Amino acid sequence: MRTSDFYYELPQELIAQDPLEDRSSSRLMHLSMADGSLEHRHFRDILDYLKEGDILVINDTKVIPARLYGHKEETGAVIEILLLKRRENDIWECLVKPGKKARPGAKITFGDGILKGDIIDVVDEGNRLIQFHYEGIFEEILDQLGEMPLPPYITHKLKDKNRYQTVYAKNEGSAAAPTAGLHFTKELLEQVKAKGVNIAHVTLHVGLGTFRPVKVDDVEQHHMHSEFYIVEEDQAKLINDTKKNGGRVIAVGTTSCRTLESATGEDGVLKAGSGWTEIFIYPGYKFKMIDGLITNFHLPESTLVMLVSALAGKENIMHAYEVAVQEKYRFFSFGDAMLIV
């Protein structure tokens, strides 16, 4: 399987730069897993495709303002940092630009010295381990100094940074939003519940591995970054009971999907717990837990296009994307949605 098999032409103007005023008014393409047929609706019409006894599984992670700008203490050079993974004792794994100026031993100061960082090591992919020093609460300092880490294809800052959070975001720790969930409003979630559809939550802190381009020709040689997930006992029970009773488990977003597939055993039972996952789902993968997926339109040749192709079939997905381009759907984080059931 070649990476180029997942390429499609995307005109620049179809990359959504801003979220819509009303989250649930984005368009929705329904792709039928039964026959590959497509329907064009609006996101709020998702209710028409959900049945009593189904369960939606949302990812309740919250994006932190993970982008920081500081200065190298010795030279005053500007250094940009993206917090990726929290380790112990105020040490974070970070993406640092420019990397050449960030060698172990370098000291960086942020916001007139209220936050300082020592680069202590270079790890995978050239990422840096940085030990931070501060007084007070790290999250509060981050709120004060950090910026939302919008993807590189979004070219300007958001007016309202809450629009890069889902309405149910709760557990802080992501470097990127689980974007399929951005379409839900609180009202729409209430309507989902009123229809007899349960809502369960898991947590997966989204790292940059999800968005990292696949740089190898042979898909199977690509290695995913690890991301931390949590499945709580009561939520695992809710999801397992749904499955047992014949309801469908529909993941809201590829992050919920990867959490469920990582924490489900070969016996098809979801296990509560937490851990790190490097799961890479591409065609040929046999799904153990999910029956459907709500997702956005993803970058060409990305691991996410490969994941949705594993679920719905590569030909169906590539055809759906071709139609989405023709119909001028909006793509990527702030774009329109696809429902695969």
CSV table of C-alpha atoms in Angstrom, one decimal:
chain,number,residue,atom,x,y,z
A,1,MET,CA,0.0,0.0,0.0
A,2,ARG,CA,1.5,3.3,-1.1
A,3,THR,CA,1.1,6.7,0.6
A,4,SER,CA,0.3,8.1,-2.9
A,5,ASP,CA,-2.8,5.9,-3.0
A,6,PHE,CA,-4.4,8.4,-0.6
A,7,TYR,CA,-3.6,11.6,-2.5
A,8,TYR,CA,-6.4,13.8,-3.8
A,9,GLU,CA,-6.3,17.3,-5.4
A,10,LEU,CA,-7.6,20.0,-3.0
A,11,PRO,CA,-8.0,23.6,-4.1
A,12,GLN,CA,-6.5,26.0,-1.5
A,13,GLU,CA,-9.8,28.0,-1.2
A,14,LEU,CA,-11.6,24.9,0.2
A,15,ILE,CA,-9.5,24.9,3.4
A,16,ALA,CA,-11.7,26.5,6.0
A,17,GLN,CA,-10.0,29.4,7.8
A,18,ASP,CA,-12.8,30.3,10.2
A,19,PRO,CA,-15.4,28.4,12.1
A,20,LEU,CA,-19.0,29.0,11.2
A,21,GLU,CA,-21.1,31.2,13.5
A,22,ASP,CA,-23.4,28.3,14.3
A,23,ARG,CA,-21.4,25.2,15.0
A,24,SER,CA,-24.2,22.8,13.9
A,25,SER,CA,-24.9,24.5,10.6
A,26,SER,CA,-21.9,23.1,8.8
A,27,ARG,CA,-22.6,20.6,6.0
A,28,LEU,CA,-22.7,16.9,6.6
A,29,MET,CA,-21.9,14.2,4.1
A,30,HIS,CA,-23.4,10.8,4.9
A,31,LEU,CA,-21.4,7.9,3.5
A,32,SER,CA,-23.3,4.6,3.8
A,33,MET,CA,-21.2,1.7,4.8
A,34,ALA,CA,-23.8,-0.6,3.3
A,35,ASP,CA,-23.5,0.5,-0.3
A,36,GLY,CA,-21.1,3.5,-0.5
A,37,SER,CA,-23.9,5.9,-1.4
A,38,LEU,CA,-23.6,9.6,-0.4
A,39,GLU,CA,-26.2,12.1,0.9
A,40,HIS,CA,-25.7,15.8,1.5
A,41,ARG,CA,-27.2,17.3,4.6
A,42,HIS,CA,-26.5,19.8,7.4
A,43,PHE,CA,-24.8,18.7,10.7
A,44,ARG,CA,-27.9,19.2,12.8
A,45,ASP,CA,-29.6,16.5,10.6
A,46,ILE,CA,-27.3,13.9,12.2
A,47,LEU,CA,-30.3,13.1,14.4
A,48,ASP,CA,-31.9,11.5,11.4
A,49,TYR,CA,-29.2,8.9,11.3
A,50,LEU,CA,-29.0,8.0,15.0
A,51,LYS,CA,-31.2,5.3,16.5
A,52,GLU,CA,-32.5,4.8,20.0
A,53,GLY,CA,-30.0,2.5,21.8
A,54,ASP,CA,-26.9,3.8,19.9
A,55,ILE,CA,-24.1,5.5,21.8
A,56,LEU,CA,-21.9,8.5,20.7
A,57,VAL,CA,-18.4,8.4,22.2
A,58,ILE,CA,-16.9,11.9,22.5
A,59,ASN,CA,-13.3,12.9,23.4
A,60,ASP,CA,-13.5,15.4,26.3
A,61,THR,CA,-9.8,16.5,26.0
A,62,LYS,CA,-9.2,20.3,26.2
A,63,VAL,CA,-6.6,22.1,24.1
A,64,ILE,CA,-4.1,24.0,26.1
A,65,PRO,CA,-2.5,27.3,24.9
A,66,ALA,CA,0.5,25.2,24.0
A,67,ARG,CA,2.5,27.7,21.8
A,68,LEU,CA,5.0,29.9,23.6
A,69,TYR,CA,7.4,32.5,22.3
A,70,GLY,CA,10.5,33.2,24.4
A,71,HIS,CA,14.1,34.4,24.1
A,72,LYS,CA,17.4,32.6,24.4
A,73,GLU,CA,19.0,34.1,27.5
A,74,GLU,CA,22.5,34.3,26.1
A,75,THR,CA,21.7,35.8,22.7
A,76,GLY,CA,18.2,37.2,22.9
A,77,ALA,CA,17.3,35.0,19.8
A,78,VAL,CA,13.5,34.4,19.5
A,79,ILE,CA,12.5,30.8,20.2
A,80,GLU,CA,9.1,29.3,19.5
A,81,ILE,CA,8.0,26.3,21.5
A,82,LEU,CA,5.0,23.9,21.2
A,83,LEU,CA,4.3,21.8,24.3
A,84,LEU,CA,3.6,18.3,23.2
A,85,LYS,CA,3.7,15.9,26.2
A,86,ARG,CA,3.9,16.5,29.9
A,87,ARG,CA,6.5,14.3,31.6
A,88,GLU,CA,7.2,14.3,35.4
A,89,ASN,CA,8.7,17.3,37.4
A,90,ASP,CA,7.7,20.1,35.1
A,91,ILE,CA,9.5,18.5,32.2
A,92,TRP,CA,7.7,18.7,28.8
A,93,GLU,CA,8.5,17.2,25.4
A,94,CYS,CA,8.4,20.2,23.0
A,95,LEU,CA,8.7,21.0,19.4
A,96,VAL,CA,11.3,23.9,19.2
A,97,LYS,CA,12.0,26.3,16.3
A,98,PRO,CA,14.7,27.1,15.3
A,99,GLY,CA,16.1,23.7,16.6
A,100,LYS,CA,19.7,24.7,15.9
A,101,LYS,CA,19.6,27.4,18.6
A,102,ALA,CA,18.0,25.0,21.1
A,103,ARG,CA,20.8,22.7,22.2
A,104,PRO,CA,21.0,21.0,25.6
A,105,GLY,CA,22.1,23.5,28.2
A,106,ALA,CA,20.4,26.5,26.5
A,107,LYS,CA,18.2,28.6,28.7
A,108,ILE,CA,15.0,30.3,27.5
A,109,THR,CA,13.0,33.0,29.2
A,110,PHE,CA,9.3,33.7,28.6
A,111,GLY,CA,7.2,36.8,29.5
A,112,ASP,CA,9.8,38.9,31.3
A,113,GLY,CA,11.1,35.9,33.2
A,114,ILE,CA,7.8,34.7,34.8
A,115,LEU,CA,8.5,31.4,33.1
A,116,LYS,CA,12.0,29.9,32.4
A,117,GLY,CA,13.1,26.8,30.6
A,118,ASP,CA,16.3,24.7,30.4
A,119,ILE,CA,16.8,22.4,27.5
A,120,ILE,CA,17.9,19.2,28.9
A,121,ASP,CA,17.8,16.7,26.1
A,122,VAL,CA,17.1,15.9,22.4
A,123,VAL,CA,14.6,13.0,21.8
A,124,ASP,CA,12.7,11.4,18.9
A,125,GLU,CA,12.2,13.5,15.8
A,126,GLY,CA,14.5,16.2,17.2
A,127,ASN,CA,11.9,17.2,19.9
A,128,ARG,CA,13.4,18.7,23.0
A,129,LEU,CA,12.9,18.0,26.7
A,130,ILE,CA,12.5,21.2,28.6
A,131,GLN,CA,12.5,21.6,32.3
A,132,PHE,CA,10.4,24.6,33.3
A,133,HIS,CA,10.8,26.9,36.4
A,134,TYR,CA,8.2,29.3,37.7
A,135,GLU,CA,6.3,30.4,40.7
A,136,GLY,CA,2.6,29.8,41.1
A,137,ILE,CA,0.4,27.5,38.9
A,138,PHE,CA,1.8,26.4,35.5
A,139,GLU,CA,-1.7,26.4,33.8
A,140,GLU,CA,-2.3,30.0,34.9
A,141,ILE,CA,1.0,31.1,33.5
A,142,LEU,CA,0.3,29.2,30.3
A,143,ASP,CA,-3.1,31.0,30.0
A,144,GLN,CA,-1.3,34.3,30.4
A,145,LEU,CA,1.6,33.6,27.9
A,146,GLY,CA,0.5,30.8,25.6
A,147,GLU,CA,-1.3,30.9,22.3
A,148,MET,CA,-3.7,28.3,20.9
A,149,PRO,CA,-1.7,26.0,18.6
A,150,LEU,CA,-3.8,26.3,15.5
A,151,PRO,CA,-2.7,24.0,12.6
A,152,PRO,CA,-0.3,25.5,10.0
A,153,TYR,CA,-3.0,25.7,7.3
A,154,ILE,CA,-5.0,28.2,9.3
A,155,THR,CA,-3.3,31.5,8.5
A,156,HIS,CA,-4.6,33.9,11.1
A,157,LYS,CA,-5.4,34.1,14.8
A,158,LEU,CA,-8.9,33.2,16.1
A,159,LYS,CA,-11.1,36.0,17.4
A,160,ASP,CA,-12.5,33.7,20.0
A,161,LYS,CA,-10.1,31.0,21.2
A,162,ASN,CA,-13.0,28.9,22.6
A,163,ARG,CA,-14.0,28.1,19.0
A,164,TYR,CA,-11.0,25.8,18.9
A,165,GLN,CA,-12.5,23.8,21.8
A,166,THR,CA,-15.5,21.5,21.8
A,167,VAL,CA,-18.4,22.5,24.0
A,168,TYR,CA,-17.7,19.5,26.2
A,169,ALA,CA,-13.9,20.0,26.5
A,170,LYS,CA,-12.8,19.3,30.1
A,171,ASN,CA,-9.5,17.5,30.6
A,172,GLU,CA,-6.6,19.8,29.7
A,173,GLY,CA,-3.7,18.3,27.8
A,174,SER,CA,-4.1,18.5,24.0
A,175,ALA,CA,-1.9,20.2,21.4
A,176,ALA,CA,-4.7,20.1,18.9
A,177,ALA,CA,-8.5,19.9,19.0
A,178,PRO,CA,-10.5,16.7,18.4
A,179,THR,CA,-12.2,18.6,15.5
A,180,ALA,CA,-15.1,16.4,14.7
A,181,GLY,CA,-16.6,17.4,18.0
A,182,LEU,CA,-16.5,21.1,17.1
A,183,HIS,CA,-19.8,20.7,15.2
A,184,PHE,CA,-21.8,19.9,18.3
A,185,THR,CA,-23.7,22.6,20.3
A,186,LYS,CA,-25.1,21.9,23.8
A,187,GLU,CA,-28.6,22.0,22.3
A,188,LEU,CA,-27.8,19.4,19.7
A,189,LEU,CA,-26.3,17.1,22.3
A,190,GLU,CA,-29.5,17.4,24.4
A,191,GLN,CA,-31.6,16.5,21.3
A,192,VAL,CA,-29.3,13.5,20.8
A,193,LYS,CA,-30.0,12.3,24.4
A,194,ALA,CA,-33.8,13.0,24.0
A,195,LYS,CA,-33.8,10.6,21.1
A,196,GLY,CA,-32.6,7.8,23.4
A,197,VAL,CA,-29.0,7.9,22.3
A,198,ASN,CA,-26.4,7.7,25.1
A,199,ILE,CA,-23.3,9.8,25.2
A,200,ALA,CA,-20.1,8.4,26.7
A,201,HIS,CA,-16.8,10.2,27.0
A,202,VAL,CA,-13.2,9.1,26.8
A,203,THR,CA,-10.0,11.2,26.9
A,204,LEU,CA,-7.2,11.2,24.4
A,205,HIS,CA,-4.7,14.1,24.5
A,206,VAL,CA,-4.1,14.8,20.9
A,207,GLY,CA,-0.4,15.2,20.0
A,208,LEU,CA,1.0,16.3,16.7
A,209,GLY,CA,1.5,12.7,15.6
A,210,THR,CA,-2.0,12.8,14.2
A,211,PHE,CA,-1.1,15.5,11.8
A,212,ARG,CA,2.5,14.5,11.0
A,213,PRO,CA,2.9,13.9,7.3
A,214,VAL,CA,3.6,10.4,6.2
A,215,LYS,CA,7.1,10.6,4.8
A,216,VAL,CA,7.5,7.0,3.7
A,217,ASP,CA,6.2,5.5,0.5
A,218,ASP,CA,5.2,2.3,2.1
A,219,VAL,CA,2.3,3.0,4.4
A,220,GLU,CA,3.2,0.2,6.8
A,221,GLN,CA,6.6,1.7,7.6
A,222,HIS,CA,5.1,4.9,9.1
A,223,HIS,CA,5.4,5.2,12.9
A,224,MET,CA,2.8,7.1,15.0
A,225,HIS,CA,3.7,9.2,18.0
A,226,SER,CA,2.3,8.0,21.2
A,227,GLU,CA,-0.7,9.8,22.8
A,228,PHE,CA,-2.1,9.4,26.3
A,229,TYR,CA,-5.7,8.1,26.8
A,230,ILE,CA,-8.1,7.4,29.7
A,231,VAL,CA,-11.2,5.2,29.7
A,232,GLU,CA,-13.1,5.4,32.9
A,233,GLU,CA,-14.8,2.3,34.5
A,234,ASP,CA,-18.4,3.6,34.2
A,235,GLN,CA,-17.9,4.8,30.6
A,236,ALA,CA,-16.4,1.4,29.6
A,237,LYS,CA,-19.5,-0.3,31.1
A,238,LEU,CA,-21.9,2.0,29.2
A,239,ILE,CA,-20.2,1.3,25.9
A,240,ASN,CA,-19.9,-2.4,26.4
A,241,ASP,CA,-23.6,-2.6,27.5
A,242,THR,CA,-24.6,-0.8,24.3
A,243,LYS,CA,-22.7,-3.3,22.2
A,244,LYS,CA,-24.2,-6.2,24.1
A,245,ASN,CA,-27.7,-4.9,23.6
A,246,GLY,CA,-27.2,-4.5,19.8
A,247,GLY,CA,-26.8,-0.7,19.8
A,248,ARG,CA,-24.2,0.9,17.5
A,249,VAL,CA,-21.0,2.5,18.9
A,250,ILE,CA,-20.3,5.7,16.9
A,251,ALA,CA,-17.1,7.5,17.6
A,252,VAL,CA,-17.1,11.3,17.4
A,253,GLY,CA,-13.7,11.8,15.7
A,254,THR,CA,-10.7,9.8,14.9
A,255,THR,CA,-9.3,10.4,18.4
A,256,SER,CA,-12.3,8.7,20.1
A,257,CYS,CA,-12.0,5.9,17.5
A,258,ARG,CA,-8.3,5.3,18.2
A,259,THR,CA,-8.9,5.4,21.9
A,260,LEU,CA,-11.7,2.8,21.7
A,261,GLU,CA,-9.7,0.5,19.3
A,262,SER,CA,-6.6,0.8,21.5
A,263,ALA,CA,-8.5,-0.1,24.7
A,264,THR,CA,-10.6,-2.9,23.3
A,265,GLY,CA,-9.3,-6.5,23.6
A,266,GLU,CA,-9.4,-9.2,20.9
A,267,ASP,CA,-12.6,-10.4,22.7
A,268,GLY,CA,-14.3,-7.2,21.7
A,269,VAL,CA,-14.6,-5.9,25.3
A,270,LEU,CA,-13.5,-2.3,26.1
A,271,LYS,CA,-11.2,-2.2,29.1
A,272,ALA,CA,-11.1,0.7,31.5
A,273,GLY,CA,-7.7,2.2,32.2
A,274,SER,CA,-5.2,4.6,30.9
A,275,GLY,CA,-2.0,4.3,28.9
A,276,TRP,CA,-0.2,5.4,25.8
A,277,THR,CA,-1.3,4.4,22.3
A,278,GLU,CA,0.6,4.4,19.0
A,279,ILE,CA,-2.2,2.7,17.1
A,280,PHE,CA,-2.1,3.3,13.4
A,281,ILE,CA,-5.2,2.3,11.5
A,282,TYR,CA,-5.1,1.8,7.8
A,283,PRO,CA,-6.9,-0.5,5.2
A,284,GLY,CA,-6.8,-4.1,6.3
A,285,TYR,CA,-7.4,-3.2,10.0
A,286,LYS,CA,-10.3,-5.1,11.6
A,287,PHE,CA,-12.3,-2.8,13.9
A,288,LYS,CA,-13.1,-4.3,17.3
A,289,MET,CA,-15.4,-1.8,18.8
A,290,ILE,CA,-16.7,1.0,16.5
A,291,ASP,CA,-19.7,0.7,14.1
A,292,GLY,CA,-19.6,4.2,12.8
A,293,LEU,CA,-17.7,7.5,12.8
A,294,ILE,CA,-18.3,11.2,12.7
A,295,THR,CA,-15.3,13.0,11.2
A,296,ASN,CA,-14.0,16.0,9.3
A,297,PHE,CA,-12.4,16.0,5.8
A,298,HIS,CA,-8.6,15.3,6.2
A,299,LEU,CA,-5.4,16.2,4.6
A,300,PRO,CA,-4.3,14.2,1.5
A,301,GLU,CA,-2.0,11.3,2.2
A,302,SER,CA,-2.5,11.7,6.0
A,303,THR,CA,-2.9,8.9,8.5
A,304,LEU,CA,-6.5,10.1,9.1
A,305,VAL,CA,-7.5,9.6,5.4
A,306,MET,CA,-6.0,6.1,5.9
A,307,LEU,CA,-8.1,5.5,9.0
A,308,VAL,CA,-11.4,6.5,7.4
A,309,SER,CA,-10.5,4.3,4.4
A,310,ALA,CA,-10.0,1.4,6.7
A,311,LEU,CA,-13.6,1.9,7.9
A,312,ALA,CA,-15.4,2.7,4.8
A,313,GLY,CA,-13.2,1.3,2.0
A,314,LYS,CA,-10.5,3.2,0.1
A,315,GLU,CA,-12.5,3.5,-3.1
A,316,ASN,CA,-15.6,4.8,-1.2
A,317,ILE,CA,-13.5,7.4,0.6
A,318,MET,CA,-11.5,8.6,-2.4
A,319,HIS,CA,-14.8,9.0,-4.3
A,320,ALA,CA,-16.5,10.8,-1.4
A,321,TYR,CA,-13.5,13.3,-1.3
A,322,GLU,CA,-13.7,13.8,-5.0
A,323,VAL,CA,-17.4,14.7,-4.6
A,324,ALA,CA,-16.7,16.9,-1.6
A,325,VAL,CA,-14.3,18.9,-3.7
A,326,GLN,CA,-16.8,19.2,-6.6
A,327,GLU,CA,-19.5,20.2,-4.1
A,328,LYS,CA,-17.2,22.8,-2.5
A,329,TYR,CA,-17.3,21.3,1.0
A,330,ARG,CA,-15.1,23.1,3.5
A,331,PHE,CA,-12.0,21.0,4.5
A,332,PHE,CA,-9.9,20.3,7.7
A,333,SER,CA,-10.3,21.6,11.3
A,334,PHE,CA,-13.0,24.3,10.8
A,335,GLY,CA,-14.5,22.5,7.8
A,336,ASP,CA,-17.6,20.4,7.2
A,337,ALA,CA,-18.3,16.9,8.5
A,338,MET,CA,-18.7,13.3,7.3
A,339,LEU,CA,-20.8,10.6,8.9
A,340,ILE,CA,-19.8,7.1,8.1
A,341,VAL,CA,-22.5,4.5,9.2
